[in-house]
Coordinates of C-alpha atoms in Angstrom, one line a residue:
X28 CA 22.3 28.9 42.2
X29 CA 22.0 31.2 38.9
X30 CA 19.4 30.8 36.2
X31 CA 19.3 32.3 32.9
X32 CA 16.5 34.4 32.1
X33 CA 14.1 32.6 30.7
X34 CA 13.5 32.7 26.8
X35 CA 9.9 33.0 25.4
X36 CA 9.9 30.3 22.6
X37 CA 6.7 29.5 20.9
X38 CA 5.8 26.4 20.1
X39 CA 3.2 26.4 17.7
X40 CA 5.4 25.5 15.0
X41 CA 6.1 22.4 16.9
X42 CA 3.7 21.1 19.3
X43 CA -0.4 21.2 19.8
X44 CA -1.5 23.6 22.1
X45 CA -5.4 23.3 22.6
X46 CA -6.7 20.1 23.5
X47 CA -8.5 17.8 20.3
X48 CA -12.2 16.7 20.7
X49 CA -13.1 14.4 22.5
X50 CA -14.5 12.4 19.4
X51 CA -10.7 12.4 18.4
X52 CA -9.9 9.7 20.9
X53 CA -11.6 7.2 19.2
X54 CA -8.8 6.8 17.1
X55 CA -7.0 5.4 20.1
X56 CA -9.6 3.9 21.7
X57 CA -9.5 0.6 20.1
X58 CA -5.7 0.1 20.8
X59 CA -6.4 1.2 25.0
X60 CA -9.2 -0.8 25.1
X61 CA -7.4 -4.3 23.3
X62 CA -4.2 -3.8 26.1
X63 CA -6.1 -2.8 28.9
X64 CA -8.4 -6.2 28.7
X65 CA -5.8 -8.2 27.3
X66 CA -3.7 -7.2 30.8
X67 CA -6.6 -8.1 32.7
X68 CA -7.6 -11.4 31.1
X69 CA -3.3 -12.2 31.7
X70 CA -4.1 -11.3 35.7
X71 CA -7.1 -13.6 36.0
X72 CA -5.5 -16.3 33.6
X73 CA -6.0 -18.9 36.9
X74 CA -9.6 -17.6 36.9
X75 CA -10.6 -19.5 33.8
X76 CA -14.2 -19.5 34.2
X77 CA -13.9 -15.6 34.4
X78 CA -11.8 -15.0 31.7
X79 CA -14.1 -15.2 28.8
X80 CA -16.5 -12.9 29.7
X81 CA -13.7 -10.4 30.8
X82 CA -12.6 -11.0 27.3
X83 CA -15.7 -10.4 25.4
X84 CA -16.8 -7.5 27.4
X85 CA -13.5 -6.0 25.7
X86 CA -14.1 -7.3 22.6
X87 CA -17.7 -6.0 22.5
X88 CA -16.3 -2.4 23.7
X89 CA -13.7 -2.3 21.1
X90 CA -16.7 -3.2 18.4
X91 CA -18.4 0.4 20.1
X92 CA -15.2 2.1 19.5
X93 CA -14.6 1.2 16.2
X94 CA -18.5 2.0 15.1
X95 CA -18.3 5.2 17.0
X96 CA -14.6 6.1 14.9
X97 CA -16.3 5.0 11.6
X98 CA -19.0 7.3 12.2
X99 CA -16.7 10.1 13.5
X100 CA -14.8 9.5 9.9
X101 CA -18.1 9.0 7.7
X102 CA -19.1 12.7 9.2
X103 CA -16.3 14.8 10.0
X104 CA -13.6 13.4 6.7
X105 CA -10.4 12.0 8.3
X106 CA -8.9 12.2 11.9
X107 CA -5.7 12.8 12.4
X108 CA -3.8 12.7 16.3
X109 CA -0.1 13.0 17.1
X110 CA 0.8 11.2 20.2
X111 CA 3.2 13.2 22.8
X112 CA 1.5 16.9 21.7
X113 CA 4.1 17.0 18.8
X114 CA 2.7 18.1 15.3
X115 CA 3.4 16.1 12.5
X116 CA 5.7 14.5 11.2
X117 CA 7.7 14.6 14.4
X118 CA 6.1 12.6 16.6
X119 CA 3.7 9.1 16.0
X120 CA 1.0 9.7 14.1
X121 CA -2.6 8.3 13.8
X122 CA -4.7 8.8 11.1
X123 CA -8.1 7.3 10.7
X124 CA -9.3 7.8 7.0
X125 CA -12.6 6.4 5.2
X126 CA -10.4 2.7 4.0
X127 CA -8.5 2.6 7.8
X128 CA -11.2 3.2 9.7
X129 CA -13.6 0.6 7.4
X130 CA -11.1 -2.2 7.9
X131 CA -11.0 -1.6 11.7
X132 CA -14.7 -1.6 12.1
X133 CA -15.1 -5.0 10.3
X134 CA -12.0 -6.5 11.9
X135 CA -14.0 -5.7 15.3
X136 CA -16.9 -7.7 14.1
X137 CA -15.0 -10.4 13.0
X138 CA -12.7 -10.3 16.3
X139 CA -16.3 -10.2 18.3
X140 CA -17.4 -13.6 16.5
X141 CA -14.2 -15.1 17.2
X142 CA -14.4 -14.4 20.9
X143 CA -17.6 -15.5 21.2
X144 CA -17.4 -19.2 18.8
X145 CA -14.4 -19.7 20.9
X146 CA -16.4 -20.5 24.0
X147 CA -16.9 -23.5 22.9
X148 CA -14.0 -24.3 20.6
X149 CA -11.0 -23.5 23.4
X150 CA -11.1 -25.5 26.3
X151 CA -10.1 -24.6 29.7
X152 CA -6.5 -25.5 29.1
X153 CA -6.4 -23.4 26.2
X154 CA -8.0 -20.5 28.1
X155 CA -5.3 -21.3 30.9
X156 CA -2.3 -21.1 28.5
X157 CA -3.5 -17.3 26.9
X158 CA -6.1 -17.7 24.3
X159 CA -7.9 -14.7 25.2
X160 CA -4.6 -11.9 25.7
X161 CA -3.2 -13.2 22.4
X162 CA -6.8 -12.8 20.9
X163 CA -7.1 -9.2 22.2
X164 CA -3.1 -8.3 21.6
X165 CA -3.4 -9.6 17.7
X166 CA -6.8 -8.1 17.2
X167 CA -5.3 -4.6 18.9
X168 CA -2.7 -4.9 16.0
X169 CA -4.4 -5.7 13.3
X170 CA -6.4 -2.4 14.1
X171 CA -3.5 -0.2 15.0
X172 CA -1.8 -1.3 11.4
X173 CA -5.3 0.4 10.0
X174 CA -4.9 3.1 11.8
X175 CA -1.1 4.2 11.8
X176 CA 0.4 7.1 9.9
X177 CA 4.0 5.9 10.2
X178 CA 5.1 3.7 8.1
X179 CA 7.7 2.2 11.3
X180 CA 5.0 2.1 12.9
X181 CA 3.2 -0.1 10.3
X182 CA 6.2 -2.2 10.9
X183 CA 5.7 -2.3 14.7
X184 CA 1.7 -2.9 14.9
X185 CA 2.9 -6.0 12.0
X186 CA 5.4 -7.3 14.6
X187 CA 2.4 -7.1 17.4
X188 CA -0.1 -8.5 15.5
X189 CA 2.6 -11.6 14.6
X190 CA 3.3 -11.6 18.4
X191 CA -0.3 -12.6 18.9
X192 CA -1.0 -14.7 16.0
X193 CA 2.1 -16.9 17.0
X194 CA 0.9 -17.4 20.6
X195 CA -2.9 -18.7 19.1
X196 CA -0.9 -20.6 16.1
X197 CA 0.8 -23.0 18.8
X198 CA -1.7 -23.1 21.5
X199 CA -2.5 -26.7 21.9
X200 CA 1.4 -27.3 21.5
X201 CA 0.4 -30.1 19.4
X202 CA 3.1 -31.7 16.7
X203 CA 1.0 -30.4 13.6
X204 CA 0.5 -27.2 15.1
X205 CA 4.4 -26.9 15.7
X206 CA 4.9 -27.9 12.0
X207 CA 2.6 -24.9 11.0
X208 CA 3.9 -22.4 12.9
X209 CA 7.4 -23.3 12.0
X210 CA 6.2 -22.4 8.5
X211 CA 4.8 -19.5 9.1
X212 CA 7.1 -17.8 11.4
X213 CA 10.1 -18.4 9.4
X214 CA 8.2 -17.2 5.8
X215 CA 6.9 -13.9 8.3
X216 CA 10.2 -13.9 9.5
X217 CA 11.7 -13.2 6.2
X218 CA 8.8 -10.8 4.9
X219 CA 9.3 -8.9 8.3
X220 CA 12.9 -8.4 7.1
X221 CA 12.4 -6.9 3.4
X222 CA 9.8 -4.7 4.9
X223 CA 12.6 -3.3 7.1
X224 CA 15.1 -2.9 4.7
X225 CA 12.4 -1.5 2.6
X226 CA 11.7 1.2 5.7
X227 CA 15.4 1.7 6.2
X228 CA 15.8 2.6 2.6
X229 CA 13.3 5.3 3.4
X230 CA 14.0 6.8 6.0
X231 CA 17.5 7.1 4.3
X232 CA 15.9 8.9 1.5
X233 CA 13.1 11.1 3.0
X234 CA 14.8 11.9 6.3
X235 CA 10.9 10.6 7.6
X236 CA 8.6 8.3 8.4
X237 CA 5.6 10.1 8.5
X238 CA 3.6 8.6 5.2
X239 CA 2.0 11.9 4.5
X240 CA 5.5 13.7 4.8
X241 CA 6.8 11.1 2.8
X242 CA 4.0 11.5 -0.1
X243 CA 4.4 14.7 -0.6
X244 CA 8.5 15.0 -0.8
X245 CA 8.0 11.6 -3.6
X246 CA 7.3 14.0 -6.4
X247 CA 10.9 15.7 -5.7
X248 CA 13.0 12.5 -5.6
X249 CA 11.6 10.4 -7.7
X250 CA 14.2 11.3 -10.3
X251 CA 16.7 11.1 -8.1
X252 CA 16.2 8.2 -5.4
X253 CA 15.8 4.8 -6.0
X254 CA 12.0 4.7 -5.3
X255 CA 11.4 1.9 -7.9
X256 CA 13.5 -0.1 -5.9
X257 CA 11.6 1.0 -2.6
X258 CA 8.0 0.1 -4.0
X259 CA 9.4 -3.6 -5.2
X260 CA 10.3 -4.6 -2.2
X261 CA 7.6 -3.5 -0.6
X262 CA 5.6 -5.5 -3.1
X263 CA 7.5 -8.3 -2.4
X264 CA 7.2 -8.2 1.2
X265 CA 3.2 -7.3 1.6
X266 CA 2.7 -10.2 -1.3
X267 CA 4.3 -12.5 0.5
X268 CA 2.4 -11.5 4.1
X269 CA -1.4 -11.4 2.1
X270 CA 0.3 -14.9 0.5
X271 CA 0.2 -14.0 -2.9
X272 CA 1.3 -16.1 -5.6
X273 CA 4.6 -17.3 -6.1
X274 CA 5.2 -17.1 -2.1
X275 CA 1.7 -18.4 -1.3
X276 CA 2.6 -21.4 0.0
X277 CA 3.2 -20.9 3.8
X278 CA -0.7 -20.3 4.1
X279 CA -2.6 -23.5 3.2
X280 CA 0.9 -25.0 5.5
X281 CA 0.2 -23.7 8.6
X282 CA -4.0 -22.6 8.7
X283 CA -5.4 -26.0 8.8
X284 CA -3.1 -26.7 11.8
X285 CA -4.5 -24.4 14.8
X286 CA -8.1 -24.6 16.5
X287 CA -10.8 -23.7 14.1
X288 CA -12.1 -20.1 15.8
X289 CA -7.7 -19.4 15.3
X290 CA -7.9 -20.5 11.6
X291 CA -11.3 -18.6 10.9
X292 CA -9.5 -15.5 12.6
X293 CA -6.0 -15.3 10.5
X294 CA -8.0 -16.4 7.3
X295 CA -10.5 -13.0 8.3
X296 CA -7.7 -10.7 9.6
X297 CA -4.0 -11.1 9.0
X298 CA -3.8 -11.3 4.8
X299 CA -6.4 -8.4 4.4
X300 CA -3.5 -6.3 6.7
X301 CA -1.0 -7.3 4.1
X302 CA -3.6 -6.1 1.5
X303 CA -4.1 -2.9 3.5
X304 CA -0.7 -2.3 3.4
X305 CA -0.1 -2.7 0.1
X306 CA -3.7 -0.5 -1.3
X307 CA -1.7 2.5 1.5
X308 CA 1.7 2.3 -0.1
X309 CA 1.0 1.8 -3.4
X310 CA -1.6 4.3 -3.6
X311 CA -0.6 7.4 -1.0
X312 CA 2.7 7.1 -1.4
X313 CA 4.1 5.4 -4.3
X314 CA 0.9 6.3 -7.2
X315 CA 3.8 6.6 -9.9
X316 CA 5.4 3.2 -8.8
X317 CA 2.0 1.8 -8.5
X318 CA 1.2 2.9 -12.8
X319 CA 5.0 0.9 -13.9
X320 CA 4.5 -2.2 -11.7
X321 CA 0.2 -2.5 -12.5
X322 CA 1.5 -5.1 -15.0
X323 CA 3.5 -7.1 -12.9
X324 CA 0.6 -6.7 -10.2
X325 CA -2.2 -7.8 -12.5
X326 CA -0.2 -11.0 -13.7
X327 CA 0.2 -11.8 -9.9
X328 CA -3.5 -11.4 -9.1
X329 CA -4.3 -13.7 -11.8
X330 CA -2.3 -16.5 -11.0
X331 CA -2.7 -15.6 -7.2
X332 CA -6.5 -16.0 -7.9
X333 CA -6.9 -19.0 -10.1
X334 CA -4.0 -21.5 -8.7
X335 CA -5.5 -20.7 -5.8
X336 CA -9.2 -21.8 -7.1
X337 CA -7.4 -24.4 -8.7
X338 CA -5.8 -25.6 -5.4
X339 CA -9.3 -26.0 -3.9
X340 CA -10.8 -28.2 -6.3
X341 CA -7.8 -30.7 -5.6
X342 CA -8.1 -30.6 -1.7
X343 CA -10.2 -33.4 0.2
X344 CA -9.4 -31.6 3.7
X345 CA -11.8 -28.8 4.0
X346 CA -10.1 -26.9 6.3
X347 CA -6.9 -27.2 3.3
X348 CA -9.8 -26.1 0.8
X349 CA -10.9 -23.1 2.7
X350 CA -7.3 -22.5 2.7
X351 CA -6.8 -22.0 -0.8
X352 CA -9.7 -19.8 -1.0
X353 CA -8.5 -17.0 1.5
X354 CA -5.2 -17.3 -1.3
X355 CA -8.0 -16.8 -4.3
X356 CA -9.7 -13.8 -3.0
X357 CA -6.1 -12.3 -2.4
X358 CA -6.0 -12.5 -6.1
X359 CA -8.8 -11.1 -6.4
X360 CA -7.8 -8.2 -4.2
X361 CA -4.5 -7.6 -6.3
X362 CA -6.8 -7.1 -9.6
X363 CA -8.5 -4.0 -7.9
X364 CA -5.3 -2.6 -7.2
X365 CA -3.2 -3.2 -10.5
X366 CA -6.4 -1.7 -12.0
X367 CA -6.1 1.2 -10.3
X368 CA -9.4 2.8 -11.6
X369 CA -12.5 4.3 -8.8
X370 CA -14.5 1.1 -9.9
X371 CA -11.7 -1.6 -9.6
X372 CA -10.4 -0.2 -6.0
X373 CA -13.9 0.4 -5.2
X374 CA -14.6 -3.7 -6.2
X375 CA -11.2 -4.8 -4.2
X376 CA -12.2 -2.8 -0.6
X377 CA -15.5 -4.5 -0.7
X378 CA -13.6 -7.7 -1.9
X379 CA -11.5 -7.3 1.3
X380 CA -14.5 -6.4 3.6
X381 CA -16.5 -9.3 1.8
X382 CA -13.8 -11.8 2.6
X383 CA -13.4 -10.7 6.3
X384 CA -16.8 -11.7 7.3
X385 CA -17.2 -14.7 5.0
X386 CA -14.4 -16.3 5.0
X387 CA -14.1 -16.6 8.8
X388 CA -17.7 -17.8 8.5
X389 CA -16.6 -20.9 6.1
X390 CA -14.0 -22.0 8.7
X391 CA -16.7 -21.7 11.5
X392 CA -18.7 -23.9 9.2
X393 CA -16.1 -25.9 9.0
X394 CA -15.4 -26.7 12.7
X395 CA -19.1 -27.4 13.4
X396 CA -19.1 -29.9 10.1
X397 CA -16.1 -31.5 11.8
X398 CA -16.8 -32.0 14.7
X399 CA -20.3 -33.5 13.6
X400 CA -18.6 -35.8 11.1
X401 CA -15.6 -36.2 13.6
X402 CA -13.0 -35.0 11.1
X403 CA -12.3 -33.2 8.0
X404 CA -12.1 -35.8 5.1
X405 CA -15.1 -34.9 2.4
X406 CA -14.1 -38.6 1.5
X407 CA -16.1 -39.8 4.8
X408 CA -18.1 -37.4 5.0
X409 CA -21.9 -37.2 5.0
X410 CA -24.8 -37.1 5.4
X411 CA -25.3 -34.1 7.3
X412 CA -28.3 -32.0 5.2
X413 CA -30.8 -35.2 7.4
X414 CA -28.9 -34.7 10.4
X415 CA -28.5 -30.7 10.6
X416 CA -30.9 -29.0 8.0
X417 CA -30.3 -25.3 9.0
X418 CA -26.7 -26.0 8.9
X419 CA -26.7 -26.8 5.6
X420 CA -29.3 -23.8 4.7
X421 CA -26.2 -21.8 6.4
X422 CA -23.4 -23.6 4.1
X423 CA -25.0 -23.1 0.8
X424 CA -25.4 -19.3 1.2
X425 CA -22.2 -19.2 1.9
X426 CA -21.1 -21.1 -0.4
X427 CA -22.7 -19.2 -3.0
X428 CA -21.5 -15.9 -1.5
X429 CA -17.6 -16.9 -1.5
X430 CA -18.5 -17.5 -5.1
X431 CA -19.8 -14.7 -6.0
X432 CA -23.4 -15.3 -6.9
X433 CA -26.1 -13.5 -6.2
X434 CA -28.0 -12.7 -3.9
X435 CA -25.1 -12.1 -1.3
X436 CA -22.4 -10.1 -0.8
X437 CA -19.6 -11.8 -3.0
X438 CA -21.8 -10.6 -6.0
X439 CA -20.9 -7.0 -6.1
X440 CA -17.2 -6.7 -5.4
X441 CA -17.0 -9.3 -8.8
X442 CA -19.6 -7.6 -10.5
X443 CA -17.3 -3.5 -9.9
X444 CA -13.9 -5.8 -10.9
X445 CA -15.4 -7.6 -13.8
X446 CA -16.4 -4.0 -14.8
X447 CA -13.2 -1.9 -14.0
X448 CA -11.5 -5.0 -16.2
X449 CA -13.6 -4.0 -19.5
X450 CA -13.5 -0.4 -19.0
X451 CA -9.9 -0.7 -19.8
X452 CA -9.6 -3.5 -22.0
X453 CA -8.1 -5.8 -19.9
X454 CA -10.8 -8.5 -21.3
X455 CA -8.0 -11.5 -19.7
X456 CA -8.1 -9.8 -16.4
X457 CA -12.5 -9.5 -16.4
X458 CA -11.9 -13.6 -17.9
X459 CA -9.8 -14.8 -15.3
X460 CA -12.0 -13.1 -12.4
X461 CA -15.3 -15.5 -13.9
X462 CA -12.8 -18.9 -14.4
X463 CA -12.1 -18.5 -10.5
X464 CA -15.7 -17.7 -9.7
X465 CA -16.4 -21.0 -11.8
X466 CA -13.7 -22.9 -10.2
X467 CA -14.5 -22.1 -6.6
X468 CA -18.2 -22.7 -7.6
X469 CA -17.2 -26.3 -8.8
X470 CA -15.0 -26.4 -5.5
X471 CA -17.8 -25.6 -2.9
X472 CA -20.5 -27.3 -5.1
X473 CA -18.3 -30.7 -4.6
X474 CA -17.9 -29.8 -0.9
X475 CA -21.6 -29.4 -0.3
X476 CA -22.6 -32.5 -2.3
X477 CA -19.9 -34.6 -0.1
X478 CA -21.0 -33.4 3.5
X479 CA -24.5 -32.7 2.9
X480 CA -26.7 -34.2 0.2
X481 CA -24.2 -38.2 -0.5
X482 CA -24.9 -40.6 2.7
X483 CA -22.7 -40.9 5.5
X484 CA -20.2 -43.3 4.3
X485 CA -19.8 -44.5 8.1
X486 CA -22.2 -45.5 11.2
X487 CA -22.7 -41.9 13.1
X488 CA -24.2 -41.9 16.6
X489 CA -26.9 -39.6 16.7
X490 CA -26.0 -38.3 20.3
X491 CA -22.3 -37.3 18.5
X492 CA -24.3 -33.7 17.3
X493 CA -25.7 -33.0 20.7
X494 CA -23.6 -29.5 21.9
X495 CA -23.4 -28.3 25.4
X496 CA -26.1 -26.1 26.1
X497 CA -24.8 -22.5 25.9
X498 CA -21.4 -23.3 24.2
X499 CA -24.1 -24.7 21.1
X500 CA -26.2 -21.3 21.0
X501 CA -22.8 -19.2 20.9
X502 CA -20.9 -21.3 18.3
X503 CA -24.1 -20.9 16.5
X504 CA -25.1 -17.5 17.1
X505 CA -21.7 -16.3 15.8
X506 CA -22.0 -18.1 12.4
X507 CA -25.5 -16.9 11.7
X508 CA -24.5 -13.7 12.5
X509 CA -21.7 -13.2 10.4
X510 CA -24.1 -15.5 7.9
X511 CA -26.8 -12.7 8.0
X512 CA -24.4 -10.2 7.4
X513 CA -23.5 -11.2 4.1
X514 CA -26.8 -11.8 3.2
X515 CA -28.1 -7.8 4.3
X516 CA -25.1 -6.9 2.1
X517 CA -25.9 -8.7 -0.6
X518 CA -29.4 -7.5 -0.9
X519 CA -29.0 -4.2 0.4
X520 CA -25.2 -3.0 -1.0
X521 CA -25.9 0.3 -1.6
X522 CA -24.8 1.3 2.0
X523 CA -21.2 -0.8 1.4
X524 CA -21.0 0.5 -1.9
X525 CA -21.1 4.2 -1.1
X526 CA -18.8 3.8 1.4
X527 CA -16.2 1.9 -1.2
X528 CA -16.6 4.5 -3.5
X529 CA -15.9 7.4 -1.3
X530 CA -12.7 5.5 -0.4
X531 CA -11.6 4.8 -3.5
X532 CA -11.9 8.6 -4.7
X533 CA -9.8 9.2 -1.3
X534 CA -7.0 7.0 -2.2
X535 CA -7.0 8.2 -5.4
X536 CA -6.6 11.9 -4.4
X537 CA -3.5 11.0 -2.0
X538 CA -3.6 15.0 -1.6
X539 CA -6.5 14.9 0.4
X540 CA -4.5 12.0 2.8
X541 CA -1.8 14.7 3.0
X542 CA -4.0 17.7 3.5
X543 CA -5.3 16.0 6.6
X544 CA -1.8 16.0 8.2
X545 CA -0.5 18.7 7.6
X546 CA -4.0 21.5 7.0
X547 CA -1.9 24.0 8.0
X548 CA 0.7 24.4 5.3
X549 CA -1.5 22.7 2.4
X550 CA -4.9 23.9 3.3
X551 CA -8.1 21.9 1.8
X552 CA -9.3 23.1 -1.6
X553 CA -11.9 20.9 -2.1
X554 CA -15.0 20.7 0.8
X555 CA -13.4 22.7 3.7
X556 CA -14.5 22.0 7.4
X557 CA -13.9 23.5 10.9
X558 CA -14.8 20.3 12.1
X559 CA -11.9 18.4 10.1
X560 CA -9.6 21.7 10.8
X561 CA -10.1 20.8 15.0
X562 CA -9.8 17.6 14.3
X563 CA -5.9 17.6 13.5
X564 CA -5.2 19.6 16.6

């Protein structure tokens, strides 16, 4: 049989040729780890007994990975790998910059402490039906979404991450858990689809996908292209999935219905992606969008954050409470970016890293003061500061901390926004940040008085707080962990706060994002490296 002569064709233009450090795996590493444990923990799903440890071991390596990726980033500036050998932006691209590679390293602690807390909160017929592999799958989205340089692909890690959640949402198969998940699959459902159309649109306009491609050919169709329209519904979309105000009310619907350690997860992880999401787009590829709809945006972070304050205060279910307060700091979140200053997106990533830890702290407060006071209802409960002293040391500093008093970590991120608001003379914007840290104050104060300092309102049997043995020293350990962190925070922030900082000057210099991807035909101006330069191969 013939063959042509074979044609020297180079592909440098094309494809990567050298092989990247191997530091630059640890962009991956996180995903690889999540499936490959989540696939085992689905093999040994008879082995219940096994399971949990096969799961936390994965858990605790994915922490590892995303420490040893944050410190990769902190070093070396921004990582950038292309899977299949192809350059950018042909094939799928990962990119693990100062904010993506932040939000992945707290979502591992927070994923750690849920793993852990749920030794004691799932049973074994909750291990048996897949607690575990949907723990790992959603956790392994949540961290891909952070991580992604493809705006499809943001799409797809959303869809994973929703795959997970829905499998922990209805785990129990109980009739109020069907109720909530009913709610939120069908409001995901239609969030999911603007985000698509939102994606089709442009793809249809910038012939990519690639979000650094698509930054840097903005500038030459804005004035032709409908990229107003784009950024709205991408707005509309991310609001509705970080359940901002007016399409909020899915959230306090459907979180009060799962098991606690799945409640203190989605309140820690899923709205922060949607936040994510909306800091990346608004800010790397849509910075002129971002400056016409910073109006639009601040008015939704204040009602976001005060109805949602406001909602508290009128709840007598704490888990319905807590609920509303994952909606506040949303708010709170939005401020930072309609502000759009180094200070206020400074103030809204440490918001968002603030709210990770403590908020899934509250709902594992929450579990272990219901299942003391055998239910939820602040209108029965009490008694509990006689009964369990160093649980109620544990709920008034984080009581304090979700309302942003010092000394603990919801201090600061209030203090930069309260600031940011000023600087520009948005005096309503700095006013309606205290209000809500007033109303939540009022809203936690009334909780703590209720459980802890009134007496019980009903005969309690002192051997109702005794907690197996090992399941009582994880459940624990995990809260005054995530406890201690916001408390180190909060008297130490300077760490956090340099770290903030450095992110916000990065998404404010989108070029930098871009240079990362592509060094080759927009070379760094500012702070060259070798190091960064290998790292994109």
């Amino acid at each position: 049989m013939a063959t042509s002569t074979a044609h020297n064709v180079n592909l440098e233009a094309a494809m990567v040729l050298t092989p990247p450090p191997l530091a630059d795996y640890l962009v991956v590493a996180p995903l690889a780890i999540g499936f490959v444990f989540g696939a085992l923990c689905l093999m040994t799903r008879k082995n219940i007994d096994r399971q949990p440890y096969i799961a936390i071991s994965g858990l605790v390596l994915m922490l590892l990975a995303d420490i040893g990726l944050f410190w990769h980033v902190l070093q070396n500036g921004t990582v950038v790998m292309t899977m299949g050998r192809w350059l950018p932006p042909f094939g799928i691209t990962f990119v693990a910059d100062m904010l993506g590679a932040t939000f992945a390293l707290v979502a591992g602690i927070v994923g750690l402490a849920g793993g852990v807390y749920a030794l004691e909160d799932v049973d074994r017929t909750g291990r048996r039906y897949g607690f575990y592999p949907f723990l790992l799958l959603m956790l392994s989205g949540v961290t891909a979404a952070f991580l992604t340089g493809d705006i499809f692909n943001l799409y797809v890690w959303f869809e994973v991450l929703l795959i997970g959640s829905f499998g922990l949402l209805v785990l129990g198969s109980e009739r109020e858990q069907l109720d909530g998940a009913t709610k939120y699959a069908l409001l995901n459902l239609i969030a999911t689809t603007l985000f698509l159309l939102a994606v089709a649109y442009m793809y249809g306009m910038f012939g990519t996908l690639n979000m650094a491609d698509i930054s840097r050919k903005a500038a030459g169709l804005r004035d032709t292209g409908p990229l107003f329209t784009i950024a709205a519904l991408f707005l509309f979309a991310f609001a509705m999935k970080a359940a901002a105000f007016p399409v909020n009310f899915w959230l306090p619907a459907s979180y009060h219905t799962p098991r606690i350690v799945v409640s203190g997860l989605f309140a820690g992880l899923l709205t922060k992606v949607g936040v994510y999401a909306l800091l990346r787009i608004f800010l790397t590829l849509f910075d002129v969008e971002r400056d016409a709809l910073a109006g639009t945006i601040a008015i939704v972070a204040v009602a976001t954050m005060v109805l949602g304050a406001m909602g508290a205060l009128a709840q007598n279910d704490i888990r319905r409470l807590l609920g509303y307060l994952v909606i506040s700091g949303i708010g709170m979140m939005l401020a930072g970016l309609a502000l759009g200053s180094q200070t206020g997106l400074s103030g809204a990533v440490f918001y968002a890293a603030h709210s990770m830890v403590v908020m899934t702290a509250l709902y594992f407060l929450a579990g272990m003061i219901g299942e003391r006071m055998n239910g939820f209802a602040l209108n029965e409960a009490g008694g509990l500061y006689s009964r369990v002293p160093w649980l109620a040391a544990i709920a008034l500093i984080l009581f304090l901390s979700v309302s942003g008093l010092p000394p603990f970590s919801g201090l600061w991120p209030k203090a930069f926004l309260v600031k940011a608001s000023l600087d520009v003379g948005a005096w309503w914007l700095a006013f309606s940040i205290l209000l809500t840290g007033l109303l939540t104050t009022i809203a936690v104060g009334r909780t703590f008085a209720f459980a802890f300092w009134r007496e019980s309102t009903r005969e309690t049997d002192d051997t109702d707080t005794t907690r197996p043995t090992n399941g009582g020293r994880a459940v624990a350990g995990s809260l005054i962990a995530l406890t201690l962190l916001s408390v180190a925070v909060g008297i130490y922030p300077e760490p956090v706060i340099r770290v903030t900082d450095r992110i916000a000057s990065e998404l404010l210099t989108s070029g930098s994002y871009v240079d990362a991807v592509f060094p080759a035909e927009e070379p760094m101006v500012e702070e060259p490296s070798a190091d960064e330069g290998e790292a994109q191969e």
